Amino acid sequence: MRYEVTAEDKHKAKNPHHIFNINIILTHLAISQVSLEIGHGNPAYFLLVPFISSLFLAYIYLHGKKVAAENSWFVGAHWILAWRRGRNLLIAYGVAIIVIGLATLLGNLFGGGLMMNDFSEEGGSSSIVEKIGLFFGALVVFFTVLYNFLQTGISVYEAGRGIIDAKIEKFHPRGEQANAELGEGTDDEKTSENDNEKQQ
């Protein structure tokens, strides 16, 4: 749905999505690499990723509530949308931590012959169950990050066009002062519709 918004609204509506994607790039690329280097594959060091990412998401949530109260409905709606994507990420972190925790527990209980070289400098080995758990935990986070990163890129584009999915009203109700609805479609579609009407 397109809304009547100012240039300032469009600019402000992009901010939470930029913050979300900076978080993804910083934590899941840079911090995860640092965790790998200093932890030598130890899963405990990867807890830095959800910890630092959660700080970004907490900012989006807390600042978003303030923005929603002080700015136009459209700007507030985009902050709410960014938070909802952040919530998906937090759920993925929780699932990954549970999977890795269970795999570590099972690996310690039933390690036995199910061991593999962990390629550390000390030449140690780890339970293969732990490695499989780490893989599946990382897979959950990877697909959640990828999906939400792509969706957030689309939201940046839509914010610049005055567009947001009308379903967001369930989470950020429209008031009397909310931005006026301009209907479905893009500016280009609206322009062509207006041209057709003039020709008729």
mmCIF file of N, CA, C and O in Angstrom, residues 94-137:
data_model
loop_
_atom_site.group_PDB
_atom_site.id
_atom_site.type_symbol
_atom_site.label_atom_id
_atom_site.label_comp_id
_atom_site.label_asym_id
_atom_site.label_seq_id
_atom_site.Cartn_x
_atom_site.Cartn_y
_atom_site.Cartn_z
ATOM 1 N N GLY A 94 17.732 -18.404 19.418
ATOM 2 C CA GLY A 94 17.275 -19.297 20.480
ATOM 3 C C GLY A 94 17.254 -20.746 20.030
ATOM 4 O O GLY A 94 17.720 -21.642 20.750
ATOM 5 N N VAL A 95 16.722 -20.985 18.824
ATOM 6 C CA VAL A 95 16.669 -22.352 18.279
ATOM 7 C C VAL A 95 18.085 -22.895 18.104
ATOM 8 O O VAL A 95 18.373 -24.038 18.470
ATOM 9 N N ALA A 96 18.980 -22.078 17.558
ATOM 10 C CA ALA A 96 20.357 -22.521 17.332
ATOM 11 C C ALA A 96 21.060 -22.860 18.642
ATOM 12 O O ALA A 96 21.753 -23.879 18.733
ATOM 13 N N ILE A 97 20.874 -22.033 19.653
ATOM 14 C CA ILE A 97 21.514 -22.285 20.945
ATOM 15 C C ILE A 97 20.993 -23.580 21.560
ATOM 16 O O ILE A 97 21.759 -24.383 22.117
ATOM 17 N N ILE A 98 19.694 -23.831 21.446
ATOM 18 C CA ILE A 98 19.121 -25.074 21.977
ATOM 19 C C ILE A 98 19.676 -26.288 21.230
ATOM 20 O O ILE A 98 20.078 -27.285 21.848
ATOM 21 N N VAL A 99 19.715 -26.208 19.887
ATOM 22 C CA VAL A 99 20.227 -27.320 19.079
ATOM 23 C C VAL A 99 21.688 -27.601 19.419
ATOM 24 O O VAL A 99 22.080 -28.764 19.637
ATOM 25 N N ILE A 100 22.512 -26.555 19.482
ATOM 26 C CA ILE A 100 23.936 -26.732 19.779
ATOM 27 C C ILE A 100 24.131 -27.238 21.209
ATOM 28 O O ILE A 100 24.966 -28.116 21.459
ATOM 29 N N GLY A 101 23.333 -26.709 22.143
ATOM 30 C CA GLY A 101 23.423 -27.171 23.530
ATOM 31 C C GLY A 101 23.076 -28.646 23.674
ATOM 32 O O GLY A 101 23.788 -29.398 24.364
ATOM 33 N N LEU A 102 21.998 -29.071 23.010
ATOM 34 C CA LEU A 102 21.611 -30.489 23.062
ATOM 35 C C LEU A 102 22.661 -31.376 22.405
ATOM 36 O O LEU A 102 22.985 -32.457 22.915
ATOM 37 N N ALA A 103 23.204 -30.917 21.274
ATOM 38 C CA ALA A 103 24.225 -31.698 20.574
ATOM 39 C C ALA A 103 25.485 -31.826 21.429
ATOM 40 O O ALA A 103 26.111 -32.888 21.469
ATOM 41 N N THR A 104 25.854 -30.745 22.113
ATOM 42 C CA THR A 104 27.029 -30.784 22.992
ATOM 43 C C THR A 104 26.801 -31.755 24.142
ATOM 44 O O THR A 104 27.688 -32.552 24.493
ATOM 45 N N LEU A 105 25.617 -31.710 24.720
ATOM 46 C CA LEU A 105 25.279 -32.621 25.812
ATOM 47 C C LEU A 105 25.323 -34.074 25.347
ATOM 48 O O LEU A 105 25.932 -34.927 26.000
ATOM 49 N N LEU A 106 24.699 -34.356 24.201
ATOM 50 C CA LEU A 106 24.703 -35.725 23.666
ATOM 51 C C LEU A 106 26.111 -36.165 23.284
ATOM 52 O O LEU A 106 26.482 -37.330 23.482
ATOM 53 N N GLY A 107 26.892 -35.228 22.741
ATOM 54 C CA GLY A 107 28.261 -35.552 22.372
ATOM 55 C C GLY A 107 29.105 -35.923 23.572
ATOM 56 O O GLY A 107 29.937 -36.838 23.508
ATOM 57 N N ASN A 108 28.896 -35.229 24.694
ATOM 58 C CA ASN A 108 29.646 -35.540 25.923
ATOM 59 C C ASN A 108 29.191 -36.857 26.541
ATOM 60 O O ASN A 108 29.988 -37.585 27.138
ATOM 61 N N LEU A 109 27.896 -37.157 26.389
ATOM 62 C CA LEU A 109 27.368 -38.402 26.965
ATOM 63 C C LEU A 109 27.730 -39.623 26.138
ATOM 64 O O LEU A 109 28.028 -40.686 26.690
ATOM 65 N N PHE A 110 27.671 -39.473 24.802
ATOM 66 C CA PHE A 110 27.867 -40.631 23.930
ATOM 67 C C PHE A 110 29.037 -40.435 22.965
ATOM 68 O O PHE A 110 29.001 -40.925 21.842
ATOM 69 N N GLY A 111 30.066 -39.714 23.407
ATOM 70 C CA GLY A 111 31.207 -39.434 22.531
ATOM 71 C C GLY A 111 31.841 -40.698 21.989
ATOM 72 O O GLY A 111 31.755 -40.991 20.804
ATOM 73 N N GLY A 112 32.441 -41.453 22.831
ATOM 74 C CA GLY A 112 33.023 -42.745 22.441
ATOM 75 C C GLY A 112 33.820 -42.663 21.158
ATOM 76 O O GLY A 112 34.741 -41.876 21.016
ATOM 77 N N GLY A 113 33.454 -43.497 20.201
ATOM 78 C CA GLY A 113 34.166 -43.538 18.928
ATOM 79 C C GLY A 113 33.681 -42.494 17.945
ATOM 80 O O GLY A 113 34.255 -42.355 16.871
ATOM 81 N N LEU A 114 32.622 -41.760 18.286
ATOM 82 C CA LEU A 114 32.088 -40.759 17.372
ATOM 83 C C LEU A 114 32.845 -39.445 17.513
ATOM 84 O O LEU A 114 32.307 -38.423 17.909
ATOM 85 N N MET A 115 34.146 -39.480 17.190
ATOM 86 C CA MET A 115 34.990 -38.302 17.322
ATOM 87 C C MET A 115 35.584 -37.952 15.964
ATOM 88 O O MET A 115 35.721 -38.802 15.097
ATOM 89 N N MET A 116 35.877 -36.666 15.810
ATOM 90 C CA MET A 116 36.538 -36.227 14.576
ATOM 91 C C MET A 116 37.554 -35.141 14.905
ATOM 92 O O MET A 116 37.430 -34.443 15.914
ATOM 93 N N ASN A 117 38.548 -35.030 14.047
ATOM 94 C CA ASN A 117 39.594 -34.029 14.213
ATOM 95 C C ASN A 117 38.951 -32.646 14.138
ATOM 96 O O ASN A 117 38.183 -32.351 13.230
ATOM 97 N N ASP A 118 39.250 -31.774 15.118
ATOM 98 C CA ASP A 118 38.670 -30.423 15.082
ATOM 99 C C ASP A 118 39.612 -29.412 14.429
ATOM 100 O O ASP A 118 39.366 -28.211 14.451
ATOM 101 N N PHE A 119 40.704 -29.896 13.837
ATOM 102 C CA PHE A 119 41.648 -29.069 13.073
ATOM 103 C C PHE A 119 42.231 -27.916 13.893
ATOM 104 O O PHE A 119 42.580 -26.877 13.361
ATOM 105 N N SER A 120 42.326 -28.120 15.198
ATOM 106 C CA SER A 120 42.948 -27.106 16.059
ATOM 107 C C SER A 120 44.457 -27.277 16.024
ATOM 108 O O SER A 120 44.983 -28.307 15.595
ATOM 109 N N GLU A 121 45.191 -26.274 16.522
ATOM 110 C CA GLU A 121 46.649 -26.330 16.535
ATOM 111 C C GLU A 121 47.147 -27.419 17.478
ATOM 112 O O GLU A 121 48.228 -27.973 17.290
ATOM 113 N N GLU A 122 46.343 -27.739 18.503
ATOM 114 C CA GLU A 122 46.736 -28.762 19.462
ATOM 115 C C GLU A 122 46.483 -30.178 18.939
ATOM 116 O O GLU A 122 46.883 -31.157 19.559
ATOM 117 N N GLY A 123 45.786 -30.282 17.813
ATOM 118 C CA GLY A 123 45.504 -31.587 17.231
ATOM 119 C C GLY A 123 44.443 -32.368 17.985
ATOM 120 O O GLY A 123 44.433 -33.595 17.948
ATOM 121 N N GLY A 124 43.553 -31.683 18.661
ATOM 122 C CA GLY A 124 42.503 -32.353 19.429
ATOM 123 C C GLY A 124 41.375 -32.842 18.551
ATOM 124 O O GLY A 124 41.371 -32.676 17.335
ATOM 125 N N SER A 125 40.405 -33.476 19.188
ATOM 126 C CA SER A 125 39.243 -33.966 18.464
ATOM 127 C C SER A 125 37.979 -33.613 19.236
ATOM 128 O O SER A 125 38.018 -33.387 20.443
ATOM 129 N N SER A 126 36.877 -33.566 18.522
ATOM 130 C CA SER A 126 35.588 -33.241 19.122
ATOM 131 C C SER A 126 34.567 -34.288 18.710
ATOM 132 O O SER A 126 34.741 -34.981 17.703
ATOM 133 N N SER A 127 33.495 -34.354 19.460
ATOM 134 C CA SER A 127 32.427 -35.284 19.138
ATOM 135 C C SER A 127 31.786 -34.887 17.813
ATOM 136 O O SER A 127 31.502 -33.714 17.568
ATOM 137 N N ILE A 128 31.563 -35.890 16.962
ATOM 138 C CA ILE A 128 30.924 -35.605 15.671
ATOM 139 C C ILE A 128 29.497 -35.119 15.865
ATOM 140 O O ILE A 128 28.969 -34.340 15.075
ATOM 141 N N VAL A 129 28.857 -35.530 16.965
ATOM 142 C CA VAL A 129 27.499 -35.074 17.269
ATOM 143 C C VAL A 129 27.508 -33.567 17.527
ATOM 144 O O VAL A 129 26.611 -32.851 17.081
ATOM 145 N N GLU A 130 28.536 -33.075 18.221
ATOM 146 C CA GLU A 130 28.663 -31.636 18.467
ATOM 147 C C GLU A 130 28.816 -30.874 17.154
ATOM 148 O O GLU A 130 28.212 -29.813 16.959
ATOM 149 N N LYS A 131 29.631 -31.413 16.250
ATOM 150 C CA LYS A 131 29.862 -30.760 14.961
ATOM 151 C C LYS A 131 28.579 -30.708 14.132
ATOM 152 O O LYS A 131 28.279 -29.699 13.494
ATOM 153 N N ILE A 132 27.820 -31.800 14.153
ATOM 154 C CA ILE A 132 26.554 -31.836 13.409
ATOM 155 C C ILE A 132 25.571 -30.829 14.005
ATOM 156 O O ILE A 132 24.879 -30.109 13.291
ATOM 157 N N GLY A 133 25.525 -30.762 15.353
ATOM 158 C CA GLY A 133 24.647 -29.796 16.026
ATOM 159 C C GLY A 133 25.023 -28.373 15.686
ATOM 160 O O GLY A 133 24.152 -27.523 15.436
ATOM 161 N N LEU A 134 26.328 -28.109 15.663
ATOM 162 C CA LEU A 134 26.811 -26.769 15.312
ATOM 163 C C LEU A 134 26.415 -26.417 13.879
ATOM 164 O O LEU A 134 25.978 -25.296 13.593
ATOM 165 N N PHE A 135 26.530 -27.407 12.983
ATOM 166 C CA PHE A 135 26.159 -27.195 11.582
ATOM 167 C C PHE A 135 24.672 -26.845 11.449
ATOM 168 O O PHE A 135 24.308 -25.876 10.784
ATOM 169 N N PHE A 136 23.792 -27.637 12.081
ATOM 170 C CA PHE A 136 22.356 -27.390 11.959
ATOM 171 C C PHE A 136 21.938 -26.091 12.651
ATOM 172 O O PHE A 136 21.066 -25.372 12.163
ATOM 173 N N GLY A 137 22.572 -25.780 13.784
ATOM 174 C CA GLY A 137 22.287 -24.512 14.454
ATOM 175 C C GLY A 137 22.665 -23.332 13.582
ATOM 176 O O GLY A 137 21.908 -22.363 13.438
#
